[in-house]
């Protein structure tokens, strides 16, 4: 029996020998999970082991001797599913005299499986029997690991295939696609076959900025997603976020890539950006973006020692289109205006819309020194004026307009963008005030005035609630010297500013609308006073004249407000006289007359204040339900010295008499003035000659001291005037 293939280990048990090389080998073999065998299959088909290595002990719970004695004990352990295959592979190897390499399971105990590999060679002996010599090894660990691997690969594969996000594996060197999932096929539009014939380069498209963005190979382990623009089968582009992972694919370096389509998200982000920073109508930057750009421009210009300018552009009469033709027409004008402004400046200049018809242009690179730069800004403003002066053709109408432009320069000193914008804005308002189609440059003096005004406005808002407003009473006197009443005049006692002159705060109250609550307070206070006086015989006949401002008078419920003040206080309406000015009445004469008539019907009288200073028209004077004309004090002042003033005053008195109106002269300061007026038939007087506007107690005290005045004409009375001594200063 040839033993050449089992060289190192004796095939038969032999008596113990002293430890030599063979003993050591045997000891080692016991520990290694493998064992040698020699198996003979006789002509009768029965198997007999010629040798079983002791190493079997490390693999199966059976001794070599036992197997040798009864081979069936080992055969019985073979997994039933593997028996047939094992026989077949053995028979084939025997027939072909080839190697027998196989792996099979044995079950040495219930629930226990051991994987064995067999590697043997068959020799046919002279007696026809077959001799197998070889070895078996325990490969359970490897088989389990492979099974686990196969299992996890299967799971990965499922994840890959069923992933709703497009995924593929491509060769890391050739970039050829090696496999793609269904989502990639669906999203990109190429069939799987077409995909596998392409490389990654076929998908890539340079980004909108031309950069070949998003090479996933540049990433490290897919931690940072890169973005790329990919071309779809239909030619359209999508933006993708790529995450990738290196792997080995059939032994080659490859990369698994996940391509998340972010096109819609990016579009939404862009939309959000657009809404936040751009005017939805014109698409021009809005105030937020403008401020941002202006900040950068101011910083850049100052850094570069250059000059820039901000132009605030406002369309004159835009409100008219909006009011008369509706908002769609207004929008159309704005769109055309925006386009004209845009075309008028360089691409690097910012054009923004702040809302309404207000546009802002930032000119960042003006050549030359400060003066030359201002000249360039002026030229730009002129150009804008020209293009905006052209008619706007909108649906079924042609709109003619002009623009008012305010310019503020920047660059010489460190200044905040917000301030530059404010300067340009205030210059624009000055341009508007100067008339249509005007350009104005900002100058600091104007700014100071504006700031002062803003502070005054803040204070005025508090004045009423904090009780800083008072009324002064200025006597109105008849020729007999009898005080017939008083004009109430507002006084603002500011805690810090002191006495603020009415001419400083009344126009402001008018502009801001504060005159409405303030005027109401005056009216109510006057009515309460009249009601109080009615209880006293000495004061019962007194009248009060109350000044009414245009804004106040135009309130739709003005009549009701007056009536309520009267009824709430219980004052006699015939004791109340409202002073209106001509300019107030000119606005909407029919509405004015209606209001006056309503109040006249309840007994309230009207006086036309500052008469002679406006564009008095006799035709409407006739229509107004007036009781009294009040000659402005500018005519009274020079009445004794200026012949034309004297003539005017005489004319007014004569005209009033013809119209059946009484006349009162205001600003009477001297006996000469008084004498002249009396001589020409003026029936009532008001002025320092009789008394300055004073607090109520002083006014009431002065009532006792009255005496006839007209006869005393030659003697100047001012010094001896009973109320002059206690007068509060007017200004
Ligand atoms: P006005 O209604 O024409 O009031 C007459 C102004 O002439 C008052 O100035 C008065 O103090 C002043 N005045 C009276 N006599 C003389 C005089 O002999 N010489 C000179 N130089 N001035 C005299 P005031 O009080 O400063 O008021 C100015 C204007 O403020 C008033 O002009 C009136 O338009 C407005 N105003 C005052 N109080 C009110 C009010 O309660 N409501 C409204 N809406 N306006 C008021
Ligand atoms: Mg008045
Ligand atoms: Mg007046």
XYZ file of C-alpha atoms and ligand atoms in Angstrom:
779
model
C 0.000 0.000 0.000
C 1.668 3.241 -1.095
C 2.139 5.713 1.702
C 3.911 8.466 -0.092
C 1.101 10.948 0.199
C 0.930 10.676 3.959
C 4.524 11.263 4.703
C 4.840 12.737 8.147
C 2.415 10.761 10.186
C 2.485 7.011 10.710
C -0.654 5.476 9.453
C -0.931 2.859 12.073
C -0.971 3.181 15.776
C 2.408 2.327 17.164
C 3.648 1.765 20.683
C 4.668 4.776 22.716
C 8.065 6.006 21.845
C 10.317 8.618 23.335
C 9.327 12.176 22.363
C 10.826 12.823 18.973
C 9.862 14.854 15.929
C 6.962 12.538 15.105
C 5.527 12.792 18.601
C 5.580 16.557 18.463
C 3.886 16.475 15.118
C 1.206 14.212 16.500
C 0.681 16.503 19.453
C 0.245 19.445 17.164
C -2.066 17.472 14.889
C -4.331 16.837 17.868
C -4.806 20.559 18.264
C -5.321 21.461 14.619
C -8.959 21.136 13.526
C -8.026 18.811 10.662
C -7.193 15.118 10.296
C -5.681 12.778 7.760
C -7.489 9.759 6.394
C -6.888 6.733 4.301
C -10.077 5.160 3.096
C -10.455 2.061 1.014
C -13.512 1.078 -0.934
C -13.408 -2.591 -1.669
C -14.748 -4.287 -4.748
C -17.745 -5.225 -2.633
C -18.451 -1.485 -2.252
C -17.765 -1.449 1.498
C -15.639 1.302 3.053
C -12.867 0.704 5.532
C -10.601 3.272 7.092
C -6.965 2.420 6.812
C -6.046 5.430 8.898
C -7.793 8.286 10.758
C -5.658 11.035 12.233
C -6.001 11.802 15.889
C -6.848 15.375 14.987
C -10.409 14.145 14.483
C -10.829 14.698 18.172
C -10.436 18.471 17.705
C -13.207 18.419 15.113
C -15.775 15.849 16.139
C -16.691 14.250 19.437
C -15.370 10.868 18.335
C -12.034 9.074 18.626
C -9.976 7.957 15.661
C -10.072 4.360 16.951
C -13.850 4.322 17.051
C -14.079 5.485 13.462
C -11.527 2.940 12.385
C -13.461 0.223 14.118
C -16.830 1.287 12.757
C -16.730 3.680 9.762
C -20.510 3.813 9.734
C -20.428 5.920 12.889
C -18.804 8.713 10.963
C -20.876 8.245 7.832
C -24.048 8.430 9.861
C -23.123 11.889 11.009
C -23.183 13.360 7.465
C -26.033 15.798 7.002
C -28.844 13.978 5.150
C -29.033 16.773 2.556
C -25.357 16.404 1.755
C -25.127 12.602 1.544
C -26.136 12.186 -2.085
C -23.985 15.012 -3.322
C -21.009 13.727 -1.366
C -21.434 10.293 -2.881
C -21.720 11.738 -6.352
C -18.626 13.926 -6.085
C -16.674 10.997 -4.637
C -17.808 8.650 -7.408
C -16.965 11.139 -10.095
C -13.517 11.817 -8.660
C -12.982 8.064 -8.431
C -14.115 7.463 -11.955
C -12.008 10.217 -13.344
C -9.181 9.484 -10.966
C -9.302 13.173 -10.087
C -9.085 15.097 -6.847
C -12.026 14.951 -4.552
C -12.660 18.381 -3.132
C -15.922 19.007 -1.460
C -17.484 20.607 1.549
C -20.242 19.014 3.531
C -22.005 19.143 6.827
C -21.867 16.644 9.638
C -24.156 16.708 12.613
C -22.327 15.217 15.583
C -25.191 16.158 17.869
C -28.722 17.452 17.444
C -28.664 21.171 16.540
C -24.926 21.063 15.987
C -23.525 21.414 12.506
C -19.890 21.143 11.575
C -18.732 22.007 8.099
C -15.964 19.776 6.822
C -13.905 20.147 3.721
C -12.397 17.086 2.155
C -9.416 17.064 -0.124
C -8.372 13.610 -1.296
C -6.940 11.735 -4.234
C -8.027 8.302 -5.444
C -5.818 5.502 -6.578
C -7.194 2.242 -8.022
C -5.386 -0.710 -6.665
C -4.501 -3.942 -8.403
C -7.367 -5.796 -6.719
C -9.823 -3.250 -8.137
C -10.343 -1.526 -4.848
C -10.062 2.279 -4.628
C -7.803 3.956 -2.137
C -8.536 7.529 -0.987
C -5.825 9.405 0.760
C -6.267 12.918 1.962
C -7.418 15.143 4.811
C -10.497 16.717 6.249
C -10.650 20.120 7.916
C -13.198 21.965 9.989
C -14.304 25.003 7.929
C -17.382 25.854 10.028
C -16.131 29.300 10.942
C -15.456 30.291 7.374
C -18.772 28.930 6.147
C -20.680 30.857 8.812
C -18.834 34.053 7.990
C -19.566 33.593 4.300
C -23.198 32.917 5.048
C -23.423 36.037 7.149
C -21.715 38.004 4.442
C -24.028 36.664 1.787
C -26.918 37.507 4.007
C -25.813 41.092 4.618
C -24.952 41.614 0.956
C -28.406 40.495 0.148
C -29.814 43.017 2.538
C -27.605 45.750 1.109
C -28.610 44.852 -2.335
C -32.256 45.148 -1.383
C -31.630 48.520 0.142
C -29.869 49.566 -3.000
C -32.515 48.294 -5.386
C -35.536 49.488 -3.491
C -34.092 52.853 -2.475
C -36.325 55.677 -3.705
C -33.183 57.791 -4.153
C -31.246 57.204 -7.375
C -28.105 55.132 -6.661
C -25.408 53.528 -8.701
C -21.999 51.930 -8.509
C -19.363 53.141 -10.935
C -15.828 52.126 -11.607
C -13.538 54.479 -9.809
C -11.013 54.547 -12.632
C -13.046 54.354 -15.824
C -16.176 55.996 -14.280
C -18.243 53.394 -16.093
C -21.553 52.493 -14.464
C -21.475 49.040 -12.991
C -24.992 48.876 -11.652
C -27.873 51.292 -11.142
C -31.030 51.057 -9.091
C -34.606 51.444 -10.269
C -34.905 54.977 -8.934
C -31.946 56.079 -11.057
C -33.504 54.485 -14.115
C -36.797 56.212 -13.388
C -35.325 59.652 -12.600
C -32.672 59.876 -15.290
C -34.760 58.238 -17.995
C -32.147 55.901 -19.482
C -32.803 52.186 -19.512
C -30.599 50.061 -17.277
C -28.730 48.768 -20.362
C -28.148 52.276 -21.662
C -26.912 53.301 -18.240
C -24.431 50.468 -18.081
C -23.041 51.532 -21.448
C -22.351 55.062 -20.167
C -19.867 56.660 -17.807
C -20.420 59.283 -15.147
C -19.060 61.901 -17.552
C -22.132 61.414 -19.736
C -24.341 62.602 -16.878
C -22.334 65.567 -15.742
C -23.120 69.057 -16.861
C -21.156 72.120 -15.922
C -23.055 74.092 -13.241
C -24.756 77.382 -14.052
C -21.503 79.102 -13.135
C -19.627 76.868 -15.544
C -17.824 74.958 -12.808
C -17.667 71.209 -13.026
C -19.015 70.875 -9.562
C -19.728 67.897 -7.445
C -17.213 65.246 -8.299
C -18.132 62.665 -5.701
C -14.644 61.276 -5.920
C -13.357 64.353 -4.283
C -15.306 63.507 -1.188
C -14.151 61.686 1.836
C -16.393 58.820 2.716
C -19.573 60.588 1.700
C -19.590 62.828 4.733
C -19.962 66.014 2.832
C -22.494 65.853 0.037
C -21.287 67.560 -3.093
C -23.675 69.125 -5.555
C -23.660 68.654 -9.285
C -25.814 69.362 -12.272
C -26.853 66.238 -14.132
C -28.342 65.839 -17.531
C -31.414 63.640 -17.896
C -32.275 61.519 -20.902
C -34.779 64.140 -22.081
C -32.045 66.774 -22.009
C -33.302 68.654 -18.963
C -31.030 69.427 -16.058
C -31.393 68.596 -12.409
C -29.342 69.599 -9.436
C -28.256 66.702 -7.251
C -26.581 66.288 -3.921
C -24.143 63.396 -4.118
C -23.060 61.167 -1.238
C -20.661 58.402 -2.023
C -18.834 55.498 -0.492
C -15.794 53.687 -1.867
C -16.131 49.924 -2.242
C -14.666 47.009 -4.144
C -16.735 45.624 -6.984
C -15.625 42.316 -8.381
C -12.162 43.091 -7.164
C -12.010 46.550 -8.740
C -12.065 49.895 -6.963
C -15.536 51.315 -7.301
C -17.790 53.875 -5.717
C -21.383 53.634 -4.634
C -23.160 56.971 -5.153
C -26.494 58.259 -3.947
C -27.830 61.190 -5.991
C -30.490 63.167 -4.145
C -32.460 65.408 -6.497
C -32.519 68.860 -4.863
C -33.835 70.786 -7.873
C -37.211 71.550 -6.277
C -35.643 72.435 -2.939
C -33.155 74.771 -4.590
C -35.980 76.372 -6.538
C -37.929 76.898 -3.308
C -34.845 78.361 -1.672
C -34.389 80.710 -4.596
C -38.037 81.724 -4.345
C -37.709 82.450 -0.646
C -34.625 84.484 -1.402
C -36.504 86.379 -4.097
C -39.435 87.145 -1.828
C -37.186 88.308 0.983
C -34.953 90.567 -1.066
C -36.850 91.615 -4.150
C -39.888 93.677 -4.902
C -42.492 91.248 -6.229
C -43.901 93.661 -8.807
C -40.781 94.941 -10.549
C -38.281 92.289 -9.508
C -35.969 95.077 -8.348
C -34.140 94.786 -5.003
C -36.292 95.832 -2.074
C -35.329 98.020 0.867
C -33.592 95.168 2.692
C -31.339 94.263 -0.215
C -30.791 97.921 -1.044
C -29.606 98.667 2.482
C -27.292 95.709 2.247
C -25.836 96.770 -1.089
C -25.612 100.379 -0.005
C -23.613 99.379 3.061
C -21.144 97.572 0.846
C -21.058 100.445 -1.608
C -20.414 103.024 1.099
C -17.632 100.887 2.576
C -16.065 100.263 -0.844
C -16.245 103.890 -1.878
C -14.694 105.107 1.361
C -11.982 102.444 1.117
C -11.195 103.371 -2.454
C -11.253 107.125 -1.782
C -13.911 107.567 -4.442
C -17.422 109.024 -4.481
C -20.883 107.597 -4.810
C -24.421 108.919 -4.809
C -27.860 107.801 -3.784
C -30.779 109.080 -5.833
C -34.293 108.904 -4.445
C -36.711 109.046 -7.336
C -40.414 109.698 -6.877
C -42.942 109.889 -9.680
C -45.056 113.027 -9.557
C -48.774 112.448 -9.847
C -48.430 108.687 -9.634
C -51.184 108.664 -7.049
C -53.487 110.136 -9.658
C -53.176 107.078 -11.952
C -53.668 104.737 -9.040
C -56.682 106.621 -7.754
C -58.392 107.233 -11.047
C -57.398 104.188 -13.117
C -56.980 101.560 -10.439
C -54.042 99.542 -9.283
C -53.465 97.478 -12.461
C -52.835 100.727 -14.361
C -50.618 101.950 -11.527
C -48.656 98.714 -11.627
C -48.178 99.079 -15.351
C -46.720 102.569 -14.904
C -44.412 101.294 -12.165
C -43.177 98.456 -14.366
C -42.412 100.797 -17.221
C -40.768 103.292 -14.898
C -38.638 100.529 -13.375
C -37.488 99.404 -16.801
C -36.641 102.962 -17.852
C -34.631 103.606 -14.710
C -32.806 100.294 -15.108
C -31.928 101.100 -18.719
C -30.693 104.513 -17.721
C -27.891 103.390 -15.404
C -24.955 101.019 -15.626
C -25.461 97.338 -14.833
C -23.290 97.574 -11.738
C -25.445 100.372 -10.308
C -28.221 99.245 -7.983
C -31.816 100.164 -8.756
C -34.297 99.371 -5.986
C -37.952 99.971 -5.304
C -38.896 100.905 -1.788
C -42.607 100.608 -2.357
C -45.193 102.900 -3.878
C -43.653 105.028 -6.600
C -40.373 105.444 -4.781
C -37.251 104.157 -6.499
C -33.667 104.394 -5.359
C -30.562 104.351 -7.530
C -27.106 103.830 -6.083
C -24.273 105.129 -8.246
C -21.112 103.592 -6.939
C -18.341 104.638 -9.275
C -18.444 108.354 -9.899
C -15.293 109.748 -11.459
C -13.277 112.685 -10.221
C -13.247 114.760 -7.072
C -16.283 115.539 -4.926
C -17.505 118.334 -7.203
C -17.055 116.383 -10.398
C -18.745 113.385 -8.805
C -21.711 115.552 -7.809
C -21.875 116.846 -11.382
C -21.971 113.256 -12.669
C -24.729 112.408 -10.195
C -26.630 115.451 -11.395
C -26.272 114.310 -14.993
C -27.609 110.887 -14.035
C -30.541 112.538 -12.270
C -31.220 114.657 -15.363
C -31.197 111.551 -17.529
C -33.671 109.886 -15.189
C -35.817 112.972 -15.259
C -35.865 112.892 -19.052
C -36.808 109.230 -19.397
C -39.456 109.442 -16.694
C -40.839 112.592 -18.294
C -41.814 110.663 -21.413
C -45.461 109.619 -21.477
C -46.399 106.186 -20.204
C -48.688 104.298 -22.557
C -50.889 101.995 -20.591
C -54.058 100.206 -21.546
C -56.416 102.750 -23.147
C -54.656 105.772 -21.733
C -51.533 107.844 -21.873
C -50.089 109.064 -18.592
C -47.844 112.090 -18.457
C -45.643 112.465 -15.463
C -42.403 113.854 -14.173
C -40.106 112.857 -11.359
C -38.803 114.509 -8.232
C -35.283 113.428 -7.417
C -33.287 113.855 -4.217
C -29.546 113.245 -4.309
C -27.173 112.513 -1.448
C -23.445 112.078 -2.060
C -21.227 109.782 -0.036
C -17.568 108.953 0.119
C -15.781 111.820 1.796
C -16.653 111.005 5.378
C -17.536 107.861 7.209
C -21.300 107.702 7.089
C -23.912 105.012 7.645
C -25.763 103.674 4.622
C -29.069 104.293 6.386
C -28.161 107.960 6.845
C -27.231 108.412 3.201
C -30.581 106.969 2.245
C -32.349 109.251 4.678
C -30.478 112.267 3.283
C -31.469 111.414 -0.270
C -35.018 110.923 0.892
C -35.193 114.290 2.589
C -33.678 115.932 -0.491
C -36.368 114.245 -2.551
C -39.058 115.746 -0.333
C -37.459 119.121 -0.790
C -37.522 118.559 -4.546
C -41.201 117.708 -4.328
C -41.906 120.820 -2.286
C -40.089 122.911 -4.875
C -42.498 121.765 -7.572
C -42.736 118.975 -10.078
C -39.771 117.707 -12.043
C -37.099 119.023 -9.722
C -33.722 117.730 -8.571
C -32.407 118.637 -5.127
C -29.177 117.782 -3.415
C -29.119 117.041 0.272
C -27.488 119.667 2.456
C -26.792 119.200 6.138
C -28.567 122.364 7.298
C -31.784 120.975 5.967
C -31.134 117.763 7.797
C -30.735 119.572 11.113
C -34.059 121.289 10.554
C -35.684 117.943 9.815
C -34.292 116.361 12.933
C -35.489 119.237 15.073
C -38.886 118.840 13.586
C -38.934 115.115 14.261
C -38.080 115.727 17.915
C -40.791 118.347 18.183
C -43.290 115.934 16.726
C -42.407 113.304 19.316
C -42.920 115.830 22.074
C -46.155 117.136 20.626
C -47.632 113.653 20.689
C -47.176 113.683 24.440
C -48.226 117.270 25.006
C -51.960 116.630 25.047
C -51.961 113.549 27.258
C -49.497 115.114 29.674
C -51.510 118.295 30.074
C -48.902 120.616 28.604
C -51.453 122.445 26.449
C -53.277 125.531 27.777
C -55.621 128.088 26.381
C -54.936 131.791 26.392
C -57.853 134.223 26.119
C -57.552 137.402 24.120
C -60.291 139.917 24.550
C -62.508 141.041 21.681
C -63.847 144.515 22.327
C -66.623 146.690 20.894
C -66.357 150.365 20.209
C -67.943 151.089 23.541
C -64.990 149.379 25.206
C -67.129 146.515 26.331
C -65.477 143.105 26.102
C -67.858 141.000 24.083
C -65.819 137.872 24.131
C -62.415 136.391 23.483
C -60.469 134.362 21.015
C -58.987 131.249 22.545
C -55.403 130.680 21.479
C -53.425 127.534 22.069
C -50.354 127.620 24.271
C -47.859 124.811 24.690
C -45.875 124.939 27.869
C -43.117 122.432 27.254
C -41.275 121.206 30.370
C -37.870 121.826 28.779
C -38.442 123.962 25.705
C -40.619 126.397 27.642
C -43.345 128.257 25.780
C -43.521 126.918 22.191
C -44.980 129.459 19.733
C -48.194 128.289 17.997
C -46.678 128.989 14.614
C -43.952 126.439 15.421
C -46.226 123.622 16.392
C -49.613 124.189 14.782
C -48.428 123.603 11.208
C -46.669 120.463 12.448
C -49.805 119.286 14.243
C -51.656 119.928 11.023
C -49.236 117.851 8.926
C -49.155 114.958 11.341
C -52.883 114.939 11.964
C -52.353 115.658 15.644
C -54.406 118.797 15.148
C -57.558 116.663 15.138
C -57.396 115.531 18.785
C -55.786 118.797 19.842
C -58.439 120.888 18.085
C -61.119 118.763 19.663
C -59.651 119.461 23.074
C -59.675 123.212 22.370
C -63.290 123.036 21.259
C -64.386 121.065 24.311
C -62.489 123.336 26.689
C -64.034 126.423 25.114
C -67.549 124.945 25.290
C -67.074 123.980 28.922
C -65.963 127.541 29.616
C -68.996 129.004 27.865
C -71.269 126.744 29.877
C -69.549 127.899 33.057
C -69.868 131.561 32.108
C -73.574 131.095 31.377
C -74.182 130.680 35.101
C -72.791 134.108 35.880
C -74.653 137.279 34.891
C -71.415 139.166 34.296
C -70.059 136.619 31.807
C -73.289 135.189 30.402
C -73.152 137.283 27.222
C -69.512 136.514 26.347
C -68.635 134.767 23.102
C -65.645 132.570 22.382
C -63.911 132.362 19.034
C -62.207 129.066 18.333
C -59.707 128.554 15.521
C -60.416 125.557 13.344
C -57.703 124.094 11.171
C -58.243 122.740 7.676
C -57.498 119.154 8.614
C -59.875 119.345 11.536
C -62.640 120.897 9.483
C -62.273 118.257 6.780
C -62.987 115.422 9.189
C -66.161 113.803 7.851
C -67.727 113.965 11.324
C -66.639 117.535 12.104
C -70.227 118.739 12.472
C -71.067 115.933 14.878
C -67.928 116.591 16.882
C -68.886 120.239 17.387
C -72.447 119.325 18.233
C -71.243 116.772 20.740
C -68.896 119.292 22.372
C -71.854 121.661 22.697
C -74.321 119.143 24.034
C -71.830 117.465 26.378
C -70.967 120.810 27.946
C -74.395 122.325 27.711
C -72.942 125.475 26.105
C -75.178 127.858 24.179
C -74.236 127.371 20.480
C -74.859 131.032 19.725
C -71.957 131.937 22.023
C -69.548 129.818 19.965
C -67.845 131.297 16.944
C -65.608 129.229 14.697
C -62.759 130.932 12.885
C -62.042 129.512 9.466
C -59.424 130.646 6.958
C -59.945 131.330 3.310
C -57.524 128.638 2.146
C -59.460 126.105 4.152
C -62.704 127.050 2.441
C -61.269 127.033 -1.055
C -60.684 123.304 -1.070
C -64.132 121.846 -1.448
C -66.443 124.795 -1.195
C -69.715 122.895 -1.462
C -68.778 120.510 1.313
C -67.654 123.490 3.429
C -70.891 125.325 2.899
C -72.889 122.228 3.809
C -70.973 121.806 7.043
C -71.246 125.477 7.913
C -74.960 125.450 7.245
C -75.494 122.428 9.468
C -73.744 124.162 12.326
C -75.345 127.502 11.615
C -78.676 125.751 11.916
C -77.924 124.922 15.532
C -76.768 128.491 16.197
C -72.993 128.373 15.734
C -71.459 131.434 14.081
C -68.527 131.671 11.647
C -65.777 134.224 11.270
C -63.427 134.400 8.301
C -59.966 134.686 9.859
C -56.919 136.406 8.375
C -59.166 138.026 5.819
C -57.402 139.722 2.935
C -54.342 137.500 2.880
C -55.874 134.784 0.686
C -57.229 134.922 -2.813
C -60.585 136.172 -1.658
C -63.231 135.729 -4.257
C -66.300 137.793 -3.822
C -68.421 135.229 -5.628
C -67.899 132.562 -3.014
C -67.801 135.011 -0.113
C -71.413 135.718 -0.937
C -72.330 132.034 -0.691
C -70.702 131.354 2.649
C -72.925 131.448 5.722
C -70.597 133.828 7.570
C -71.254 136.283 10.359
C -67.989 138.088 10.570
C -64.869 139.052 8.661
C -61.684 139.315 10.603
C -59.221 141.718 9.010
C -55.706 140.300 9.121
C -53.333 142.156 11.379
C -50.822 142.669 8.559
C -53.186 145.367 7.173
C -53.777 146.936 10.567
C -50.079 147.289 11.357
C -49.368 150.049 8.842
C -52.863 151.399 8.575
C -51.870 154.859 9.798
C -48.802 155.173 7.578
C -49.410 153.091 4.463
C -52.168 154.570 2.267
C -52.748 151.315 0.353
C -53.308 149.360 3.586
C -55.691 152.087 4.666
C -57.609 151.714 1.405
C -57.718 147.930 1.699
C -59.088 148.121 5.219
C -61.717 150.658 4.211
C -62.712 148.449 1.286
C -63.027 145.375 3.470
C -65.189 147.244 5.949
C -67.417 148.578 3.189
C -67.716 145.206 1.521
C -68.598 143.487 4.796
C -71.295 146.017 5.468
C -72.753 145.382 1.999
C -72.728 141.652 2.612
C -74.377 142.129 5.987
C -71.352 140.925 7.918
C -69.760 142.371 11.026
C -66.050 143.245 10.955
C -63.414 142.708 13.586
C -59.848 143.950 13.291
C -57.079 141.870 14.790
C -53.664 143.098 15.888
C -54.818 146.481 17.083
C -51.836 147.832 18.987
C -52.189 151.572 18.999
C -54.748 154.305 19.604
C -54.131 155.556 16.058
C -55.059 152.249 14.577
C -58.105 152.099 16.763
C -59.195 155.613 15.823
C -58.804 154.925 12.108
C -60.793 151.702 12.305
C -63.520 153.258 14.361
C -63.736 156.177 11.985
C -64.301 153.820 9.067
C -66.988 151.781 10.740
C -65.151 148.760 12.107
C -67.306 147.481 14.961
C -64.957 145.255 16.960
C -61.304 145.019 17.856
C -58.763 142.573 19.122
C -55.165 143.347 19.887
C -52.528 144.215 22.389
C -54.023 147.641 22.772
C -56.790 145.936 24.711
C -54.980 143.006 26.021
C -52.617 140.238 25.171
C -53.718 136.603 25.170
C -53.742 135.746 28.871
C -54.636 132.831 31.132
C -58.290 132.553 32.042
C -58.131 134.093 35.547
C -56.382 137.154 34.132
C -58.923 137.452 31.396
C -61.818 137.230 33.835
C -60.191 139.823 36.093
C -59.884 142.190 33.134
C -63.645 142.135 32.602
C -64.232 144.280 35.682
C -61.858 146.967 34.520
C -63.458 147.835 31.222
C -64.084 151.381 30.153
C -65.058 153.101 26.879
C -62.125 153.119 24.546
C -62.923 154.759 21.279
C -63.300 158.263 22.628
C -59.875 157.975 24.202
C -58.242 157.693 20.807
C -55.605 160.443 21.093
C -54.065 158.884 24.179
C -52.061 155.668 23.642
C -53.655 153.130 25.926
C -51.272 150.280 25.693
C -49.407 150.997 28.907
C -52.521 151.555 30.901
C -54.372 148.592 29.412
C -55.691 146.661 32.373
C -54.595 143.280 31.101
C -51.326 144.235 29.491
C -49.445 143.969 32.767
C -50.369 140.356 33.307
C -50.030 139.241 29.704
C -48.297 136.000 28.924
C -45.755 136.437 26.204
C -46.999 135.244 22.853
C -43.763 134.029 21.476
P -54.887 133.827 14.463
O -56.075 132.981 14.607
O -54.871 134.802 13.405
O -54.611 134.437 15.859
C -54.209 135.714 16.038
C -52.812 135.793 16.330
O -52.438 137.166 16.458
C -52.455 135.163 17.677
O -51.167 134.654 17.576
C -52.383 136.371 18.604
O -51.568 136.173 19.746
C -51.812 137.399 17.686
N -52.123 138.738 18.118
C -53.269 139.189 18.701
N -53.206 140.524 18.900
C -51.994 140.942 18.446
C -51.361 142.229 18.379
O -51.885 143.293 18.784
N -50.141 142.286 17.799
C -49.502 141.147 17.327
N -48.309 141.246 16.788
N -50.098 139.894 17.396
C -51.329 139.820 17.953
P -50.838 133.313 18.175
O -51.504 133.127 19.478
O -49.379 133.192 18.110
O -51.504 132.324 17.185
C -51.046 132.217 15.917
C -51.949 131.409 15.078
O -52.005 130.084 15.552
C -53.401 131.830 15.101
O -53.573 132.889 14.236
C -54.090 130.632 14.622
O -54.034 130.527 13.246
C -53.258 129.547 15.231
N -53.907 129.063 16.417
C -53.820 129.499 17.706
N -54.595 128.743 18.503
C -55.186 127.812 17.701
C -56.104 126.764 17.923
O -56.597 126.514 19.049
N -56.464 125.995 16.836
C -55.969 126.261 15.610
N -56.349 125.475 14.607
N -55.124 127.234 15.357
C -54.746 128.025 16.401
Mg -57.862 133.307 14.805
Mg -55.941 135.836 12.349
